[in-house]
């Protein structure tokens, strides 16, 4: 790190209170004049436009729309935008590229936390944990009963992963030791790393028909949008469990509701929905066999801390014209 | 799995049914040994009893426990009893049964509901169901651990009640298994199975304590033997997997909790009696430990006004660790096989050594 010879520190606007690991890195660098929206809630638009004026660097979250208006308000000093996320659909990439601004983001560091949450959600769904907790609280628990709250276990089962990327593979690794008999996966082409988990590459149709657990882990593209629809669910086993922690738009939610409420599939667990948040009166929230989480895939203290550090380091690299740990190619 | 077996409806028409009992055999076979089944157990076990042609059995045909008075009446003159963990098989019951009683077969791996001294004294053999439920129990323990550490119950609640707003950096953050130390109190079959499942979550280290080291089991999961104190001090996740004995009764008390880490997650799927619940409440409510998940309590069911229910960081399940369809049927079948083998004077598939 170097100080500018004019002794002018670089102005940085931070749009939220971020985990202190990142803040400490920014403070210790000694080159930033930090202006922080010190709250857990998003910065209001007016405050954002004011705060970025003259900034050299902008550290933001996925809830901040960084469009032409914000970039204009910032002015010509702005060199780098660093987002505390792996997604970047909140950034107007064309506008940013046009102005020669660099962008940092946070891929990879959240793989473990997300895979762990996916398995947590799968287990909570197939072993009926939320139902169990509810029965305990409302007096439905009278005594030990042989078939009460029985679920479907992973032992001897067939698991199908749609999209065996880093997260899909990490999920498969974590499921295998539960006694999974067959691990199927599908995607555009086979993956050599599947060998590690004895994964079988199959057609989507085969995976859907033969799996006891269907886990969606693909990225959202025009090909995968609405992939999980009426036809998809109609091919699944009646006893099958459906899990989605990828993107809400991969699932047709009306069709999923139909499949769950008619007993066409046994249960579903979702960490992502359309929209987010899901309105509290949404039909899916009325179903006992549907578990909905509020997009907490990467929500662990250590992962958010690492994301925070990475975001800060990306920002500092952008300010000093150095190589970023993880730069988004525009 | 939930389809009623057909003989029940057939028999129902043949005889006047006393509230909730069904006789499995017709009267011509009344010289066969009498067996009493204390609950409506899953079909696989009942099929085995019925098809054996070896016994005549009566069953408390309900999902709910048989009342004590009824139980004491029905066991009279029985050679075999197939029970579940809610029935106290003690001197009173054994006396009521009388001298014919040869075998008690419990559909559980736990046997703290059986008075072993009294059974041994009377030369009664005991069957139980280890191993067949190990996978299910380990799976549910991991499910409970993750639900606790990743705050799933809080999260589902927020999603339903409007607490889910915009994305926030530290909202609903939990504690990861990656790079953690997992401690096991009581390293048996279930403890090993839990560790085997947790390993792939990038756990850094497994430690355990027990009455003595268990090298054969410990080597399977590369676990290090430590004292109870060290277990408390080092564990980020502590799983209780021991049997309930006079030695383990209340072993999870203030002494243990006060030595644990502030971020530690405490999981109990063994028996409620191992935990001092008042001390656990104190530990959780004062932030001495981060969270707890319980599948077993004292009593069961836990009364709905119990203080533990007021805590967001305490997840309580209604003793469902072995509750998978295949497992409960396997337990039922094994309990039936144990019973029949015992009555024939043969080796049982799984006999409890008294």
CSV table of N, CA and C in Angstrom, one decimal, chain B residues 289-340:
chain,number,residue,atom,x,y,z
B,289,UNK,N,-23.3,-20.9,26.1
B,289,UNK,CA,-23.1,-21.7,24.9
B,289,UNK,C,-24.1,-21.1,23.8
B,290,UNK,N,-23.8,-21.4,22.5
B,290,UNK,CA,-24.5,-20.8,21.5
B,290,UNK,C,-25.9,-21.3,21.2
B,291,UNK,N,-26.0,-22.7,21.3
B,291,UNK,CA,-27.3,-23.3,21.0
B,291,UNK,C,-27.4,-24.7,21.4
B,292,UNK,N,-28.6,-25.3,21.5
B,292,UNK,CA,-28.8,-26.7,21.8
B,292,UNK,C,-29.9,-27.3,21.0
B,293,UNK,N,-29.7,-28.6,20.7
B,293,UNK,CA,-30.7,-29.3,20.0
B,293,UNK,C,-31.0,-30.6,20.8
B,294,UNK,N,-32.2,-30.8,21.1
B,294,UNK,CA,-32.6,-32.0,21.9
B,294,UNK,C,-33.6,-32.9,21.2
B,295,UNK,N,-33.4,-34.2,21.1
B,295,UNK,CA,-34.4,-35.0,20.6
B,295,UNK,C,-35.0,-35.8,21.8
B,296,UNK,N,-34.4,-35.7,22.9
B,296,UNK,CA,-34.9,-36.4,24.1
B,296,UNK,C,-34.9,-35.4,25.3
B,297,UNK,N,-35.9,-35.6,26.1
B,297,UNK,CA,-36.1,-34.7,27.2
B,297,UNK,C,-36.6,-35.4,28.5
B,298,UNK,N,-36.7,-34.7,29.6
B,298,UNK,CA,-37.3,-35.2,30.8
B,298,UNK,C,-38.4,-34.2,31.2
B,299,UNK,N,-39.6,-34.6,31.3
B,299,UNK,CA,-40.1,-35.9,30.8
B,299,UNK,C,-40.3,-35.8,29.3
B,300,UNK,N,-40.9,-36.9,28.8
B,300,UNK,CA,-41.4,-36.9,27.4
B,300,UNK,C,-42.8,-37.3,27.4
B,301,UNK,N,-43.7,-36.5,26.9
B,301,UNK,CA,-43.4,-35.2,26.2
B,301,UNK,C,-43.0,-34.1,27.2
B,302,UNK,N,-42.3,-33.1,26.7
B,302,UNK,CA,-41.9,-32.0,27.5
B,302,UNK,C,-43.1,-31.0,27.6
B,303,UNK,N,-43.6,-30.7,28.8
B,303,UNK,CA,-44.7,-29.8,28.9
B,303,UNK,C,-44.5,-28.5,28.1
B,304,UNK,N,-45.6,-28.0,27.5
B,304,UNK,CA,-45.4,-26.9,26.5
B,304,UNK,C,-45.1,-25.6,27.2
B,305,UNK,N,-45.2,-25.5,28.5
B,305,UNK,CA,-44.9,-24.3,29.2
B,305,UNK,C,-43.4,-24.3,29.7
B,306,UNK,N,-42.7,-25.4,29.4
B,306,UNK,CA,-41.3,-25.5,29.9
B,306,UNK,C,-40.4,-24.3,29.4
B,307,UNK,N,-39.6,-23.8,30.3
B,307,UNK,CA,-38.8,-22.6,30.0
B,307,UNK,C,-37.9,-22.8,28.7
B,308,UNK,N,-37.5,-24.0,28.4
B,308,UNK,CA,-36.6,-24.2,27.3
B,308,UNK,C,-37.3,-23.8,26.0
B,309,UNK,N,-38.7,-23.8,26.0
B,309,UNK,CA,-39.4,-23.4,24.8
B,309,UNK,C,-39.3,-21.9,24.5
B,310,UNK,N,-38.9,-21.1,25.5
B,310,UNK,CA,-38.9,-19.7,25.3
B,310,UNK,C,-37.6,-19.3,24.6
B,311,UNK,N,-36.7,-20.2,24.5
B,311,UNK,CA,-35.4,-19.9,23.9
B,311,UNK,C,-35.3,-20.1,22.4
B,312,UNK,N,-34.9,-19.1,21.7
B,312,UNK,CA,-34.7,-19.2,20.2
B,312,UNK,C,-33.6,-20.1,19.9
B,313,UNK,N,-32.6,-20.2,20.7
B,313,UNK,CA,-31.4,-21.0,20.4
B,313,UNK,C,-31.5,-22.5,21.0
B,314,UNK,N,-32.8,-22.9,21.2
B,314,UNK,CA,-33.0,-24.3,21.7
B,314,UNK,C,-34.0,-25.0,20.7
B,315,UNK,N,-33.6,-26.0,20.1
B,315,UNK,CA,-34.4,-26.8,19.1
B,315,UNK,C,-34.8,-28.1,19.8
B,316,UNK,N,-36.1,-28.3,19.9
B,316,UNK,CA,-36.6,-29.5,20.6
B,316,UNK,C,-37.4,-30.4,19.6
B,317,UNK,N,-37.1,-31.6,19.5
B,317,UNK,CA,-37.8,-32.6,18.6
B,317,UNK,C,-38.4,-33.7,19.5
B,318,UNK,N,-39.6,-34.3,19.1
B,318,UNK,CA,-40.3,-35.2,19.9
B,318,UNK,C,-39.8,-36.7,19.8
B,319,UNK,N,-38.5,-36.9,20.0
B,319,UNK,CA,-37.9,-38.2,20.1
B,319,UNK,C,-38.2,-39.0,18.8
B,320,UNK,N,-37.7,-38.5,17.7
B,320,UNK,CA,-37.9,-39.1,16.4
B,320,UNK,C,-36.7,-39.6,15.7
B,321,UNK,N,-35.6,-39.8,16.5
B,321,UNK,CA,-34.3,-40.2,15.9
B,321,UNK,C,-34.4,-41.4,15.0
B,322,UNK,N,-35.2,-42.4,15.4
B,322,UNK,CA,-35.3,-43.6,14.6
B,322,UNK,C,-36.5,-43.6,13.7
B,323,UNK,N,-37.1,-42.5,13.5
B,323,UNK,CA,-38.4,-42.4,12.8
B,323,UNK,C,-38.3,-42.3,11.3
B,324,UNK,N,-37.8,-43.4,10.7
B,324,UNK,CA,-37.9,-43.5,9.3
B,324,UNK,C,-38.7,-44.8,9.0
B,325,UNK,N,-39.5,-44.8,7.9
B,325,UNK,CA,-40.4,-45.9,7.7
B,325,UNK,C,-39.6,-47.2,7.6
B,326,UNK,N,-38.5,-47.2,6.9
B,326,UNK,CA,-37.8,-48.5,6.8
B,326,UNK,C,-37.2,-48.9,8.1
B,327,UNK,N,-36.7,-48.0,8.9
B,327,UNK,CA,-36.1,-48.3,10.2
B,327,UNK,C,-37.1,-48.8,11.2
B,328,UNK,N,-38.2,-48.2,11.3
B,328,UNK,CA,-39.2,-48.6,12.3
B,328,UNK,C,-39.7,-50.0,11.9
B,329,UNK,N,-39.8,-50.3,10.6
B,329,UNK,CA,-40.2,-51.7,10.2
B,329,UNK,C,-39.1,-52.7,10.5
B,330,UNK,N,-37.9,-52.3,10.3
B,330,UNK,CA,-36.8,-53.2,10.6
B,330,UNK,C,-36.7,-53.4,12.1
B,331,UNK,N,-37.0,-52.4,12.9
B,331,UNK,CA,-37.0,-52.6,14.4
B,331,UNK,C,-38.1,-53.6,14.8
B,332,UNK,N,-39.2,-53.4,14.2
B,332,UNK,CA,-40.4,-54.2,14.5
B,332,UNK,C,-40.1,-55.7,14.1
B,333,UNK,N,-39.5,-55.9,12.9
B,333,UNK,CA,-39.2,-57.2,12.5
B,333,UNK,C,-38.2,-57.9,13.4
B,334,UNK,N,-37.1,-57.1,13.8
B,334,UNK,CA,-36.1,-57.6,14.6
B,334,UNK,C,-36.6,-58.0,16.0
B,335,UNK,N,-37.5,-57.1,16.5
B,335,UNK,CA,-38.1,-57.4,17.8
B,335,UNK,C,-38.9,-58.7,17.8
B,336,UNK,N,-39.6,-58.9,16.7
B,336,UNK,CA,-40.4,-60.1,16.5
B,336,UNK,C,-39.5,-61.3,16.4
B,337,UNK,N,-38.5,-61.2,15.6
B,337,UNK,CA,-37.5,-62.3,15.5
B,337,UNK,C,-36.9,-62.7,16.8
B,338,UNK,N,-36.5,-61.6,17.6
B,338,UNK,CA,-35.9,-61.9,18.9
B,338,UNK,C,-36.8,-62.6,19.8
B,339,UNK,N,-38.1,-62.2,19.8
B,339,UNK,CA,-39.1,-62.8,20.6
B,339,UNK,C,-39.3,-64.3,20.3
B,340,UNK,N,-39.5,-64.6,19.0
B,340,UNK,CA,-39.7,-66.0,18.6
B,340,UNK,C,-38.5,-66.9,18.9
